[in-house]
Each structure stands twice: as structure tokens, then as C-alpha cells.
PDB file of C-alpha atoms in Angstrom:
ATOM      1  CA  MET A   1       0.000   0.000   0.000  1.00  0.00           C
ATOM      2  CA  SER A   2       1.402   3.401  -0.897  1.00  0.00           C
ATOM      3  CA  VAL A   3       1.517   6.258   1.494  1.00  0.00           C
ATOM      4  CA  TYR A   4      -0.007   9.539   0.329  1.00  0.00           C
ATOM      5  CA  LYS A   5       2.509  12.369   0.732  1.00  0.00           C
ATOM      6  CA  PRO A   6       1.027  15.658  -0.488  1.00  0.00           C
ATOM      7  CA  ASP A   7       4.213  17.605   0.264  1.00  0.00           C
ATOM      8  CA  SER A   8       6.523  15.437  -1.821  1.00  0.00           C
ATOM      9  CA  GLU A   9       7.540  16.336  -5.352  1.00  0.00           C
ATOM     10  CA  GLU A  10       7.257  13.856  -8.172  1.00  0.00           C
ATOM     11  CA  GLU A  11       9.373  13.880 -11.256  1.00  0.00           C
ATOM     12  CA  VAL A  12       7.483  13.687 -14.502  1.00  0.00           C
ATOM     13  CA  LEU A  13       9.207  12.051 -17.401  1.00  0.00           C
ATOM     14  CA  ALA A  14       8.192  13.303 -20.816  1.00  0.00           C
ATOM     15  CA  GLU A  15       8.625  10.954 -23.683  1.00  0.00           C
ATOM     16  CA  ILE A  16       9.278  12.428 -27.085  1.00  0.00           C
ATOM     17  CA  GLU A  17       7.340  10.665 -29.756  1.00  0.00           C
ATOM     18  CA  GLU A  18       9.250   9.990 -32.906  1.00  0.00           C
ATOM     19  CA  GLU A  19       7.625  11.088 -36.104  1.00  0.00           C
ATOM     20  CA  VAL A  20       6.339   8.166 -38.078  1.00  0.00           C
ATOM     21  CA  ASP A  21       6.425   8.522 -41.839  1.00  0.00           C
ATOM     22  CA  GLU A  22       3.381   7.496 -43.803  1.00  0.00           C
ATOM     23  CA  PRO A  23       4.001   4.354 -45.852  1.00  0.00           C
ATOM     24  CA  PRO A  24       4.501   4.858 -49.582  1.00  0.00           C
ATOM     25  CA  MET A  25       1.334   4.418 -51.603  1.00  0.00           C
ATOM     26  CA  TYR A  26       0.962   2.480 -54.856  1.00  0.00           C
ATOM     27  CA  ARG A  27      -1.436   2.899 -57.775  1.00  0.00           C
ATOM     28  CA  VAL A  28      -2.934  -0.325 -59.089  1.00  0.00           C
ATOM     29  CA  LEU A  29      -3.437  -0.235 -62.859  1.00  0.00           C
ATOM     30  CA  LEU A  30      -5.290  -2.408 -65.350  1.00  0.00           C
ATOM     31  CA  HIS A  31      -3.881  -2.506 -68.886  1.00  0.00           C
ATOM     32  CA  ASN A  32      -5.734  -2.892 -72.151  1.00  0.00           C
ATOM     33  CA  ASP A  33      -5.461  -6.008 -74.289  1.00  0.00           C
ATOM     34  CA  ASP A  34      -7.322  -7.319 -77.316  1.00  0.00           C
ATOM     35  CA  TYR A  35      -8.906 -10.335 -75.632  1.00  0.00           C
ATOM     36  CA  THR A  36     -10.269  -9.507 -72.174  1.00  0.00           C
ATOM     37  CA  THR A  37     -13.926  -8.541 -72.391  1.00  0.00           C
ATOM     38  CA  MET A  38     -15.211  -5.239 -71.071  1.00  0.00           C
ATOM     39  CA  GLU A  39     -17.735  -7.123 -68.971  1.00  0.00           C
ATOM     40  CA  PHE A  40     -15.006  -9.132 -67.254  1.00  0.00           C
ATOM     41  CA  VAL A  41     -13.029  -5.966 -66.468  1.00  0.00           C
ATOM     42  CA  VAL A  42     -16.123  -4.378 -64.899  1.00  0.00           C
ATOM     43  CA  GLU A  43     -16.740  -7.521 -62.828  1.00  0.00           C
ATOM     44  CA  VAL A  44     -13.122  -7.534 -61.598  1.00  0.00           C
ATOM     45  CA  LEU A  45     -13.323  -3.866 -60.648  1.00  0.00           C
ATOM     46  CA  MET A  46     -16.512  -4.469 -58.689  1.00  0.00           C
ATOM     47  CA  TYR A  47     -15.335  -7.692 -57.004  1.00  0.00           C
ATOM     48  CA  VAL A  48     -11.670  -6.935 -56.226  1.00  0.00           C
ATOM     49  CA  PHE A  49     -11.770  -3.152 -55.854  1.00  0.00           C
ATOM     50  CA  ASN A  50     -15.318  -2.737 -54.481  1.00  0.00           C
ATOM     51  CA  LYS A  51     -16.268  -0.241 -57.206  1.00  0.00           C
ATOM     52  CA  SER A  52     -19.841   0.666 -58.047  1.00  0.00           C
ATOM     53  CA  VAL A  53     -21.121  -0.258 -61.501  1.00  0.00           C
ATOM     54  CA  GLU A  54     -20.710   3.369 -62.586  1.00  0.00           C
ATOM     55  CA  ASP A  55     -17.119   3.695 -61.316  1.00  0.00           C
ATOM     56  CA  ALA A  56     -16.160   0.292 -62.692  1.00  0.00           C
ATOM     57  CA  THR A  57     -17.572   1.219 -66.110  1.00  0.00           C
ATOM     58  CA  ARG A  58     -15.716   4.544 -66.102  1.00  0.00           C
ATOM     59  CA  ILE A  59     -12.399   2.860 -65.248  1.00  0.00           C
ATOM     60  CA  MET A  60     -13.009   0.131 -67.838  1.00  0.00           C
ATOM     61  CA  LEU A  61     -13.582   2.801 -70.507  1.00  0.00           C
ATOM     62  CA  ASN A  62     -10.266   4.428 -69.553  1.00  0.00           C
ATOM     63  CA  VAL A  63      -8.571   1.056 -69.934  1.00  0.00           C
ATOM     64  CA  HIS A  64     -10.202   0.643 -73.337  1.00  0.00           C
ATOM     65  CA  LYS A  65      -9.625   4.188 -74.654  1.00  0.00           C
ATOM     66  CA  ILE A  66      -6.246   5.243 -73.242  1.00  0.00           C
ATOM     67  CA  GLY A  67      -4.681   1.860 -72.560  1.00  0.00           C
ATOM     68  CA  PHE A  68      -4.832   1.748 -68.776  1.00  0.00           C
ATOM     69  CA  GLY A  69      -7.052   2.620 -65.833  1.00  0.00           C
ATOM     70  CA  VAL A  70      -6.295   3.402 -62.203  1.00  0.00           C
ATOM     71  CA  CYS A  71      -8.181   1.014 -59.923  1.00  0.00           C
ATOM     72  CA  GLY A  72      -7.110   2.578 -56.641  1.00  0.00           C
ATOM     73  CA  VAL A  73      -4.215   3.658 -54.438  1.00  0.00           C
ATOM     74  CA  TYR A  74      -3.080   1.369 -51.630  1.00  0.00           C
ATOM     75  CA  THR A  75      -0.178   0.491 -49.366  1.00  0.00           C
ATOM     76  CA  TYR A  76       2.374  -1.901 -50.859  1.00  0.00           C
ATOM     77  CA  ASP A  77       0.977  -5.098 -49.330  1.00  0.00           C
ATOM     78  CA  VAL A  78      -2.624  -4.316 -50.234  1.00  0.00           C
ATOM     79  CA  ALA A  79      -1.670  -3.290 -53.786  1.00  0.00           C
ATOM     80  CA  GLU A  80       0.401  -6.441 -54.252  1.00  0.00           C
ATOM     81  CA  THR A  81      -2.478  -8.621 -53.055  1.00  0.00           C
ATOM     82  CA  LYS A  82      -4.959  -6.918 -55.409  1.00  0.00           C
ATOM     83  CA  VAL A  83      -2.597  -7.326 -58.393  1.00  0.00           C
ATOM     84  CA  SER A  84      -2.180 -11.010 -57.582  1.00  0.00           C
ATOM     85  CA  THR A  85      -5.943 -11.501 -57.148  1.00  0.00           C
ATOM     86  CA  VAL A  86      -6.747  -9.825 -60.481  1.00  0.00           C
ATOM     87  CA  GLU A  87      -4.176 -11.868 -62.356  1.00  0.00           C
ATOM     88  CA  SER A  88      -5.370 -15.114 -60.754  1.00  0.00           C
ATOM     89  CA  LEU A  89      -9.006 -14.375 -61.654  1.00  0.00           C
ATOM     90  CA  ALA A  90      -8.007 -13.465 -65.198  1.00  0.00           C
ATOM     91  CA  ARG A  91      -6.026 -16.684 -65.713  1.00  0.00           C
ATOM     92  CA  GLU A  92      -8.814 -18.813 -64.206  1.00  0.00           C
ATOM     93  CA  ASN A  93     -11.208 -17.277 -66.740  1.00  0.00           C
ATOM     94  CA  GLY A  94      -8.823 -17.548 -69.701  1.00  0.00           C
ATOM     95  CA  TYR A  95      -7.999 -13.832 -70.067  1.00  0.00           C
ATOM     96  CA  PRO A  96      -4.563 -12.230 -70.415  1.00  0.00           C
ATOM     97  CA  LEU A  97      -5.596  -9.159 -68.363  1.00  0.00           C
ATOM     98  CA  LYS A  98      -2.496  -7.410 -67.053  1.00  0.00           C
ATOM     99  CA  CYS A  99      -2.550  -5.672 -63.672  1.00  0.00           C
ATOM    100  CA  THR A 100       0.422  -3.743 -62.305  1.00  0.00           C
ATOM    101  CA  MET A 101       1.304  -1.383 -59.496  1.00  0.00           C
ATOM    102  CA  GLU A 102       3.496   1.697 -59.411  1.00  0.00           C
ATOM    103  CA  GLU A 103       4.606   3.957 -56.596  1.00  0.00           C
ATOM    104  CA  GLU A 104       2.591   7.145 -56.390  1.00  0.00           C
TER     105      GLU A 104
END
């Protein structure tokens, strides 16, 4: 049991918090090809990236018209997992859809 001593002084130690840098972020991109259907790209965007039908369609049209579309921006591990998931789904369905990531 501690004894209460109102007249005693206590030393307060202040800890200095080190600044923590934000992790680098990565853009996940889908690339156009001549074989993957637009419908499949929209499905992938909705399933893997949780996009609405409207957003998925807009991104798919970018892929189709300019050659690539940005699916989202994520930390390295999340981006790597999404790239792997997209490529696995594409191969399982017989499409050569290419998905990459690049540092933002």
C-alpha cells in the first residue's frame, strides 16, 4: 500500500514521440489487351476493388480508350495482393488481363 505524501515532489518524465512517416502508396493499374472482355473488367473492378457499376464502367472505358485505368491507391501489401488476385481471376477465366502497381 502506498503512502499519500502531499508535500513530496514527483518527477514527470516526458517521452518524445518519434515522427512516423506514412508508408509509400501504390497505384494499381489495369492494362488494355485485345482479348479480355469489357464485362469481365467491370466484374473484376466491382469484385476486387469494391467499385460501383458506374465507377467500374468509367475505369473500364479508360482502360479501353487510353490503354490503362487506375483502380485505386493502396499500401504496398494491399496493392500487391490486389494485383495477384486480379491476375489469378483473369487466368482462371482464360484472359490475359495485365494488372500492375506503381509507386505514387
